[in-house]
Structure formats: structure tokens, C-alpha cells
CSV table of C-alpha atoms in Angstrom, one decimal:
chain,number,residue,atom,x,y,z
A,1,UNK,CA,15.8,-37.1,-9.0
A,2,UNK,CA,13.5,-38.4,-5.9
A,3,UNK,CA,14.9,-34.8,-4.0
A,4,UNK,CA,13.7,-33.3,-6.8
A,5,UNK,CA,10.3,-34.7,-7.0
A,6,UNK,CA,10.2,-33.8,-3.2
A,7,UNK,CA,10.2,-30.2,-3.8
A,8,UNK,CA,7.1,-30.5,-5.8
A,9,UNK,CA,5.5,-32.9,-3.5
A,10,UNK,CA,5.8,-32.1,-0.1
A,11,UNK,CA,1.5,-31.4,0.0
A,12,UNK,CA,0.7,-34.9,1.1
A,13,UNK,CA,-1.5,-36.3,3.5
A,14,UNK,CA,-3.7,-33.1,3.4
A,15,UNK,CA,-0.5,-31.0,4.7
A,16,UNK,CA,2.9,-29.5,3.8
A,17,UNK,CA,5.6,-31.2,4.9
A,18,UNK,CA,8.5,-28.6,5.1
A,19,UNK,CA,8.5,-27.3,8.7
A,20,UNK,CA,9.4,-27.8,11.9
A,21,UNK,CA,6.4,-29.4,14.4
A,22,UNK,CA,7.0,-26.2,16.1
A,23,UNK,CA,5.3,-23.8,13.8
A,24,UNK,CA,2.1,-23.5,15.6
A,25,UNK,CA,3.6,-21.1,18.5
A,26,UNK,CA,4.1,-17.4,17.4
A,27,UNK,CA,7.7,-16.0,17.3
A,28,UNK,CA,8.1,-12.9,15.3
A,29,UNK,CA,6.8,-11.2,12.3
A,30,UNK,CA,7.6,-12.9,9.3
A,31,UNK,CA,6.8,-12.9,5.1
A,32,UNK,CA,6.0,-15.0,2.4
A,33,UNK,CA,6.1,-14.6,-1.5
A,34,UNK,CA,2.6,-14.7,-3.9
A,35,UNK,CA,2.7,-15.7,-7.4
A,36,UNK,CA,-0.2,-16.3,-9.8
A,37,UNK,CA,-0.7,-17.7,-13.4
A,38,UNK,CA,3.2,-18.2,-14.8
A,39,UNK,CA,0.5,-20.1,-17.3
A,40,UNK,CA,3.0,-21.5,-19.7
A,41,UNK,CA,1.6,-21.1,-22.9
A,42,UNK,CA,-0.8,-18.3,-22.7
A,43,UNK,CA,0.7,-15.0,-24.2
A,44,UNK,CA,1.3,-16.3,-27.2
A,45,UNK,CA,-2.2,-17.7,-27.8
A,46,UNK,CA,-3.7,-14.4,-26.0
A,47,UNK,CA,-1.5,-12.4,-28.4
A,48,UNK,CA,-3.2,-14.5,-31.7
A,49,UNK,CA,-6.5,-14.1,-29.6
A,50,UNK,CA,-7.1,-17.6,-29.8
A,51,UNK,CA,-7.3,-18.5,-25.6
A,52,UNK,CA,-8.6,-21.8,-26.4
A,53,UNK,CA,-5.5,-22.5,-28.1
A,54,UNK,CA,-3.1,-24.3,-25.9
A,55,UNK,CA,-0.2,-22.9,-26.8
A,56,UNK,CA,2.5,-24.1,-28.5
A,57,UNK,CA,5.0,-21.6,-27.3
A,58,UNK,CA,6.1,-20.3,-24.1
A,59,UNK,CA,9.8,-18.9,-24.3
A,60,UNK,CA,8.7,-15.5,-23.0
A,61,UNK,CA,6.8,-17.5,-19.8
A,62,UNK,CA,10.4,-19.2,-19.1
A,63,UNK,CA,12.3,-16.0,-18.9
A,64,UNK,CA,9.4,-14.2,-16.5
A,65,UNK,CA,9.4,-17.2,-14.5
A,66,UNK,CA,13.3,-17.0,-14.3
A,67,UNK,CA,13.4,-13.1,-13.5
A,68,UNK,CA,10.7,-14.6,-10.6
A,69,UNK,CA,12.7,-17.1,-8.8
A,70,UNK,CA,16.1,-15.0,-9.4
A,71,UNK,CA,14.4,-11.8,-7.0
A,72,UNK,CA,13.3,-14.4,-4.6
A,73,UNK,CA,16.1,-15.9,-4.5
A,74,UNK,CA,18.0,-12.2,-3.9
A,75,UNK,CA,16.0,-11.2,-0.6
A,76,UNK,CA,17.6,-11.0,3.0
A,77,UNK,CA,16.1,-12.0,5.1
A,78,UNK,CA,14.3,-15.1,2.9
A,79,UNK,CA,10.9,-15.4,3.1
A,80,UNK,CA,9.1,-18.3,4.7
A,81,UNK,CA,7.7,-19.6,1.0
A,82,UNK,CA,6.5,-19.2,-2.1
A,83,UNK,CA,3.0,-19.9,-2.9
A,84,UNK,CA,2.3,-20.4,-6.9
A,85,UNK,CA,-1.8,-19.6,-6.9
A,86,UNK,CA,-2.7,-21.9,-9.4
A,87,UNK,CA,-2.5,-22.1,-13.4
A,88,UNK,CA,1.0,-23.3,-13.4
A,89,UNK,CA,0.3,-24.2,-17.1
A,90,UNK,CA,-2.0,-23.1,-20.1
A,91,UNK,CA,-2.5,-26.5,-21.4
A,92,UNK,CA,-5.4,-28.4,-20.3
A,93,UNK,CA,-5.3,-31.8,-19.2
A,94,UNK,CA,-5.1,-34.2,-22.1
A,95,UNK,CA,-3.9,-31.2,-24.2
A,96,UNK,CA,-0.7,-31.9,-26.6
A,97,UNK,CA,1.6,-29.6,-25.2
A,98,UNK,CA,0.5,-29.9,-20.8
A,99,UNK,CA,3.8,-32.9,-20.2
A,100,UNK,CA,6.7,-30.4,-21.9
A,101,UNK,CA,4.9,-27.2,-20.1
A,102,UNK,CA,5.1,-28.9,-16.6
A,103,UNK,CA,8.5,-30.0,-16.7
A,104,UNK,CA,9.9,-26.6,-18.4
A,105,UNK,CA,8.8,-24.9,-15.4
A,106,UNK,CA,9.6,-27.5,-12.7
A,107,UNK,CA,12.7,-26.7,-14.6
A,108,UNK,CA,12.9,-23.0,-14.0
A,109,UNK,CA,11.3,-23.6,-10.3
A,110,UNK,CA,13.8,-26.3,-9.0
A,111,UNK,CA,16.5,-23.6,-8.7
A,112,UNK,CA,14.7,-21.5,-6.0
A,113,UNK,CA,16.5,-21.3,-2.8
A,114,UNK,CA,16.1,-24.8,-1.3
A,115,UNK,CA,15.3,-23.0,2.4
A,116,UNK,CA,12.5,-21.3,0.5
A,117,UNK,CA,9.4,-24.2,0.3
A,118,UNK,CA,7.4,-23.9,-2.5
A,119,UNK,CA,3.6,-24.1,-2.0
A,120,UNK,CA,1.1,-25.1,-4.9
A,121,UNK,CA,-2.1,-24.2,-5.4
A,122,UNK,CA,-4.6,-26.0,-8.3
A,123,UNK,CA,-6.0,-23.6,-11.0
A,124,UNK,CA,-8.6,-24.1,-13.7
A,125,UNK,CA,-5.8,-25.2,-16.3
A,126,UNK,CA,-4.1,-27.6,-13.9
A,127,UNK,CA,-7.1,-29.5,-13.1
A,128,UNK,CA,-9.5,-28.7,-16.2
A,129,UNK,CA,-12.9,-26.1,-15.8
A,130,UNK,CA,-14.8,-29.3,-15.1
A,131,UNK,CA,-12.4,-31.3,-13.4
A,132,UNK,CA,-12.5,-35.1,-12.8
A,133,UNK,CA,-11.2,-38.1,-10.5
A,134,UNK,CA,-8.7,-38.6,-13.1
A,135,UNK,CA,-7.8,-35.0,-13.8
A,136,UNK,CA,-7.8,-34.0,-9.8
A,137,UNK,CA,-5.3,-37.4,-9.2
A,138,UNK,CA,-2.8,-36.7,-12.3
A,139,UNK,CA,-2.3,-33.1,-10.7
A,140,UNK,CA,-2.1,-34.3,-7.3
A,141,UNK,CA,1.2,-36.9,-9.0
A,142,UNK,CA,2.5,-33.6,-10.4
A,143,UNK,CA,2.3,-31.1,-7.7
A,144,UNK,CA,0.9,-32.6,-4.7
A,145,UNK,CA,-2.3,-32.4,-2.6
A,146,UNK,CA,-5.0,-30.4,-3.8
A,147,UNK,CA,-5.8,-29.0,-0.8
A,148,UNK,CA,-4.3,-29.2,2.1
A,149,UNK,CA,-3.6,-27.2,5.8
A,150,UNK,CA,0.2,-25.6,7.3
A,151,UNK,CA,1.2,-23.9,10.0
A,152,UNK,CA,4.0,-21.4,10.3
A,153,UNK,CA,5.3,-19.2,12.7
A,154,UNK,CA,1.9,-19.4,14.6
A,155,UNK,CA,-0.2,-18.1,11.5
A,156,UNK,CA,-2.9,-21.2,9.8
A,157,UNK,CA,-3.2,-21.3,6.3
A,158,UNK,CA,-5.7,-23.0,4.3
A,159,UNK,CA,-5.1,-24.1,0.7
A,160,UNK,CA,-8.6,-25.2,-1.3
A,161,UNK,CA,-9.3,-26.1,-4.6
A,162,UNK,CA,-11.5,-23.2,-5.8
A,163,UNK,CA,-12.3,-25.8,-9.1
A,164,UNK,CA,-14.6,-27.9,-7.1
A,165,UNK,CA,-16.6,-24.8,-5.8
A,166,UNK,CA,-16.9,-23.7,-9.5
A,167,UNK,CA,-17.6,-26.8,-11.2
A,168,UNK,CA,-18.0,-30.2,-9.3
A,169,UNK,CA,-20.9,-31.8,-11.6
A,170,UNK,CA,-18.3,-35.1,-12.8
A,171,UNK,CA,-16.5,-35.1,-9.4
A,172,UNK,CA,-19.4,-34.3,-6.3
A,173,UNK,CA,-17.7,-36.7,-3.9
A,174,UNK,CA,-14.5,-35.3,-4.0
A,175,UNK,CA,-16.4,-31.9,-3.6
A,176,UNK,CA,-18.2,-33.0,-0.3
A,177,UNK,CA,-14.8,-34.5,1.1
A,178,UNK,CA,-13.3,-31.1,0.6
A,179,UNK,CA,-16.7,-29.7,2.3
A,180,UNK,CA,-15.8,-31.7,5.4
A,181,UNK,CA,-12.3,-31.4,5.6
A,182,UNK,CA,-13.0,-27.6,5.4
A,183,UNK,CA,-15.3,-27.6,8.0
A,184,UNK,CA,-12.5,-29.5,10.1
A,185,UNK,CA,-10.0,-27.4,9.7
A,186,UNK,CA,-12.3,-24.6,10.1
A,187,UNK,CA,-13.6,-26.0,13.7
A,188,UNK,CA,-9.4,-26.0,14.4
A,189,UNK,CA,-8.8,-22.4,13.7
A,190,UNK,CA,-11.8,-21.0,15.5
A,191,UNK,CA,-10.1,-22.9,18.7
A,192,UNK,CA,-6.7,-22.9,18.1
A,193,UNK,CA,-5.0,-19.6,19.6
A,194,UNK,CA,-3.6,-18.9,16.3
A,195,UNK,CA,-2.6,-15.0,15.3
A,196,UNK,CA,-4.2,-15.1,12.0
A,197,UNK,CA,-5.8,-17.5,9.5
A,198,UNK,CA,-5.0,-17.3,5.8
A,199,UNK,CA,-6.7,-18.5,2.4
A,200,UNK,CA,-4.9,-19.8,-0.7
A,201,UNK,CA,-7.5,-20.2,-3.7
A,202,UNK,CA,-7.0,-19.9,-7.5
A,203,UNK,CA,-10.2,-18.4,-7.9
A,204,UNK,CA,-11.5,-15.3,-6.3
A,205,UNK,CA,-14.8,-15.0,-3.9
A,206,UNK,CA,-15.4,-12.3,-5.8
A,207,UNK,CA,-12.8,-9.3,-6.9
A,208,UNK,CA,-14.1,-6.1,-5.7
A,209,UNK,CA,-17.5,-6.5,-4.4
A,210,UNK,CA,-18.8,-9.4,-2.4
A,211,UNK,CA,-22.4,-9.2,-4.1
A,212,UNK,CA,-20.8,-8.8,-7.6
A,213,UNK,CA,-22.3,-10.7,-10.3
A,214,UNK,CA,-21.2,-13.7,-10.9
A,215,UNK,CA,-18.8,-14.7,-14.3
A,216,UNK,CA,-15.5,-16.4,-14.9
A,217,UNK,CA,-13.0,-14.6,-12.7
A,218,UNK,CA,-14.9,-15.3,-9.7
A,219,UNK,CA,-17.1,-18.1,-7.6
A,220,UNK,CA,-21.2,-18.1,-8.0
A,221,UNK,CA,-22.9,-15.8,-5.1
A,222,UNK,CA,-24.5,-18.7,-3.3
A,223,UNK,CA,-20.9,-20.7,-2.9
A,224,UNK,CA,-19.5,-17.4,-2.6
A,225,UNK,CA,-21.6,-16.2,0.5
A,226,UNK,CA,-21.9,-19.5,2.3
A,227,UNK,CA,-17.5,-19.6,1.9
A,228,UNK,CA,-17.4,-15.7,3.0
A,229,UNK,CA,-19.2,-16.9,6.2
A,230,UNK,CA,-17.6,-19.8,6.7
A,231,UNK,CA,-14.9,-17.7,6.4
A,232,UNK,CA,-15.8,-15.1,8.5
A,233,UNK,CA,-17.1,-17.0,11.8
A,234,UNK,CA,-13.4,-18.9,11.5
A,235,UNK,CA,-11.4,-15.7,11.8
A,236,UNK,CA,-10.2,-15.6,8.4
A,237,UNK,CA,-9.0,-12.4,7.6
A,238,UNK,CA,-7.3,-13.1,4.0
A,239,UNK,CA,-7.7,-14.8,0.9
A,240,UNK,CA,-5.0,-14.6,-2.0
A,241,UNK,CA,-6.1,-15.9,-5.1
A,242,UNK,CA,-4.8,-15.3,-8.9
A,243,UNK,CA,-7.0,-15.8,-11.9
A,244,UNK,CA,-8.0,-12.8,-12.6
A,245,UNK,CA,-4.5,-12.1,-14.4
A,246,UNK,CA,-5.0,-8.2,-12.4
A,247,UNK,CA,-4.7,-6.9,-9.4
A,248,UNK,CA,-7.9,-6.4,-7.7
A,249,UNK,CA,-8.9,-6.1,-4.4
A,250,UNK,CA,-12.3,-6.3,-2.1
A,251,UNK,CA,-13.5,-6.7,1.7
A,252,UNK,CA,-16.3,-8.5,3.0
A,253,UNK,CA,-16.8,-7.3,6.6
A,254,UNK,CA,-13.2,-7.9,8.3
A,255,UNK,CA,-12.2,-10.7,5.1
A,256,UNK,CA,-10.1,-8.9,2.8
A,257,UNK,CA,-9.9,-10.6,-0.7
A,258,UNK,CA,-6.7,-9.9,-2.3
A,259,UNK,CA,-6.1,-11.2,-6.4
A,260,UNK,CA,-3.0,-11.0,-7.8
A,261,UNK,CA,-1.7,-10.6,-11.2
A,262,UNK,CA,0.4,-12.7,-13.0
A,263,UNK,CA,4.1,-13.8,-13.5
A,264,UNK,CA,3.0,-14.2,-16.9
A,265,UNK,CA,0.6,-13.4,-19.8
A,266,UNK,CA,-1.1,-9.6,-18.4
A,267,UNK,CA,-4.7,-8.9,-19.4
A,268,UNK,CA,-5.3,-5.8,-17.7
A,269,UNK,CA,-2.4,-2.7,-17.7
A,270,UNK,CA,-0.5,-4.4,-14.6
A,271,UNK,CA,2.9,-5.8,-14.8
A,272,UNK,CA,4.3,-9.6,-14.8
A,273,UNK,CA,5.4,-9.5,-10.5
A,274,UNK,CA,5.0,-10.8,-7.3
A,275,UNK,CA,3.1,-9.9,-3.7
A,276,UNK,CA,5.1,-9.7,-0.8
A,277,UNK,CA,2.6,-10.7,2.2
A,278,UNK,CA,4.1,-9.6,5.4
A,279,UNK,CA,2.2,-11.1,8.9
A,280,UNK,CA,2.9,-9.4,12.3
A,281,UNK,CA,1.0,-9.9,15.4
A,282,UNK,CA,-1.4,-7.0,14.8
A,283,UNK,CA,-2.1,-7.3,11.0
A,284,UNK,CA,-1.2,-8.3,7.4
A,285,UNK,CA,0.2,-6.0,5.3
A,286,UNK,CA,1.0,-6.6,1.5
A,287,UNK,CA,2.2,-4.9,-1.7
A,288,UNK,CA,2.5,-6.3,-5.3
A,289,UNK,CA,5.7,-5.7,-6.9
A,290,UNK,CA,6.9,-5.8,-10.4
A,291,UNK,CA,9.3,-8.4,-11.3
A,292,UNK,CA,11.7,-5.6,-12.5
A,293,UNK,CA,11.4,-3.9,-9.0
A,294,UNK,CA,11.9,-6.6,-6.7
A,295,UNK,CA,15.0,-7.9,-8.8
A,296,UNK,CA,16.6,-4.1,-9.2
A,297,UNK,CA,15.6,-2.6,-6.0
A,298,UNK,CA,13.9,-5.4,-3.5
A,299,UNK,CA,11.2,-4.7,-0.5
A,300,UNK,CA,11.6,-1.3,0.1
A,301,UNK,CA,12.7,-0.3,4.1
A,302,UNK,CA,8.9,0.9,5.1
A,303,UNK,CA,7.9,-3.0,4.7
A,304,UNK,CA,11.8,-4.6,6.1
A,305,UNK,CA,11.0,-2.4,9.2
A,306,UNK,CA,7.6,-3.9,9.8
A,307,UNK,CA,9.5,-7.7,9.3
A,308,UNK,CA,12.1,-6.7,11.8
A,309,UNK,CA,9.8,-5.6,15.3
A,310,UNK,CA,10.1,-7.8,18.2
């Protein structure tokens, strides 16, 4: 049981602990997984159009979550991890149904590869649309640190808690002590010869236009602008986010913004998949996949080739 809570709780003390010291020194190209919003309980209250509804069902999630781990678990060579972008669950905290959600799916995700980390990343249902002390502690008991920096293969990645830039008003300290660790970390990858710098959110800068206006699916212009620079002068070059439950995609000078759509419940005409991120030395090249693709017919040969150069 304590290995078990391990694999959910290796984001602690602000980083992941599941690789080697040696991860800051570039080797080879390498890839990771993407998933967003397995969000156990939402298709069946989207389906009775009643969103608010915590669901009290989720059956269909299980089985897509399944199919998920099951084509991870398939590809050769494995990829470096598997980063969940946030809404894990569709219950809310304090909602009736948010304890059996959590541990059906750390059910389904236990069985993924153990060589293949799994990387967590909050989202408005996991830590509430206003979140608190009490909300931001009982996810960090589930799942780990809510944010939190790793290194692998030479390549820095960044994991923030988008909830705090959208709403902070009953939390503002916890905000400003994410402010200043970002600013840390930030200061490190300016310096650090690292090849590339990456961004795990839950919720997107914006999704195709960085002066968009602002609404649910993505962060306010002013905290949007000042991150986007931040961003920017640090060498960032992506952010993956989810949320948006579609695929969507935007730049901001050499930032690319990339949203993913979900494992589960679909609100646009994309399928329930995954994103395969693949990093070289020069650049980072991705593709979303449907679940029923990657299980049947895995990363097609354009992409392996790109994986395998010296």
C-alpha cells in the first residue's frame, strides 16, 4: 500500500522525485505522454446537461482511462512520463461522490508501466474554482505538490497551479508563494544551459490568440500577459495545458501554447486521446492521438525516427 501511495506522491518538496540526479545533462532526444480531463464523472452529467451536477456515474471514464494507460503501456521505446493536466475528477471538493472518484482512477492509473512516472497537474475540479488552504492541502495528500520543478534528460519543466492565477481571493498567500517560487525557478532556467524549458498548466494562457478575451477556458489578459513574459524572457517555448476539453492551439512570439483534449467527456468534435510530445535538441514536435490509434497502430515512423537521431 505505501508503494502504492508513492506513485501518486512523488511531487514533494516542490519537485518530482522519480529520476536520476543526472537529468540535467542532455543525452538524446526523448518523449513524454499528455493527458487532460479523464474527469471522472462528467459525461454523464454533460450528457443530462446538468455540468454542475457532480456526477454520480462514471463507468464510461473507467474504460477510456483503461484504453489510456493500456497504449502507454504498449509503446517501445517507453516514454519518459505521463503528465495527467489536471481535472483528474468531476466532483468538487466536499462533493458526495470526489473520495470513490479518486480512488477508481488511482485504480485504473496504478497499473501503468512502473518505469513510466506519472506526473500530476491540479485542475479546477481538484482544487475547487475558488480554491482554499484546505482544498489546495487535501489535493496536495492525494496527488502531491501543487506545483513543483523536474528535470529530465537536460530539458526543465515547470508545473503551476493555473487555479491560483484564476482565482486566489480565499488563498492570496499561497498565490504570492507560488509568485516567488516561479520567479526562482524562472531566474534558474534563464541561467541554466538547459535545451528547452517546458510548462505544465491546467488552464490555458489563452487558446488561440494571446489578446483573446478573457472567459472560462482561459486566464484573465493582465495575468495572462505578465505570465506570457515571464515566460518569454525565461526561454519557455511550450505550455501544455487541458481544460478546454479540445484541441486548440496558439503562439505568442516564440511561446507556443498547446491545449489538449480530453481522455474523457469531449465537448467539441475531437476524440477521447492522448499527445505524444517529442523533444530533440533543435525543437519540440507533438501530435494528439486518438486513444483508438495509439492502442491499434502506435506513433507512426515519421515521429520514432525523430526519437531515434543521435
Amino acid at each position: 500500500m505505501a508503494e502504492e501511495r508513492d506513485v501518486f506522491l512523488r511531487a514533494r518538496g516542490r519537485t518530482l522525485r522519480a529520476f536520476r540526479q543526472d537529468e540535467c545533462q542532455w543525452k538524446a532526444p526523448f518523449y513524454f505522454i499528455q493527458g487532460a480531463d479523464p474527469q471522472f464523472g462528467l459525461m454523464k452529467a454533460w450528457a443530462l446537461g446538468d455540468c454542475k451536477n457532480e456526477g454520480d456515474e462514471w463507468e464510461e471514464e473507467i474504460k477510456l482511462t483503461e484504453q489510456a494507460v493500456q497504449a502507454i503501456n504498449q509503446l517501445d521505446p517507453k516514454p519518459k512520463f505521463f503528465v495527467l493536466c489536471g481535472d483528474l475528477i468531476h466532483g468538487m471538493p466536499g462533493s458526495q461522490w470526489r473520495k470513490d472518484q479518486e480512488q477508481d482512477l488511482k485504480n485504473v492509473l496504478k497499473n501503468i508501466d512502473g518505469d513510466i512516472p506519472l506526473v500530476f497537474v491540479s485542475g479546477n475540479h481538484d482544487l475547487g474554482n475558488t480554491p482554499t488552504p484546505e482544498t489546495i492541502d487535501d489535493y496536495c495528500k492525494q496527488w502531491g505538490d501543487d506545483y513543483f520543478s523536474f528535470w529530465v534528460g537536460g530539458v526543465f519543466f515547470l508545473v503551476l497551479n493555473s487555479q491560483l492565477y484564476f482565482d486566489s481571493s480565499k488563498c492570496p498567500e499561497l498565490k504570492k508563494a507560488q509568485d516567488e517560487w516561479l520567479d526562482a525557478q524562472l531566474d534558474v532556467a534563464e541561467k541554466q544551459k538547459c535545451k528547452h524549458v517546458i510548462v505544465f498548466q491546467h488552464i490555458p494562457l489563452f487558446l488561440q490568440n494571446p489578446d483573446e478575451d478573457h472567459d472560462y477556458f482561459n486566464l484573465e489578459k493582465s495575468v495572462r500577459h505578465e505570465l506570457m513574459e515571464k515566460f518569454h524572457k525565461a526561454g519557455i517555448k511550450a505550455v501544455f495545458s487541458g481544460h478546454y476539453h479540445r484541441n486548440a492551439r496558439g503562439s505568442y512570439k516564440d511561446l507556443e501554447m498547446v491545449i489538449s483534449s480530453a481522455i474523457g467527456c469531449q465537448l467539441g468534435e475531437d476524440t477521447h486521446g492522448l499527445r505524444v510530445v517529442i523533444v530533440t535538441a533543435e525543437k519540440i514536435v507533438h501530435k494528439y492521438y486518438s486513444l483508438n490509434d495509439l492502442s491499434s497502430q502506435g506513433i507512426e515512423e515519421e515521429l520514432m525516427a525523430l526519437i531515434k537521431q543521435n
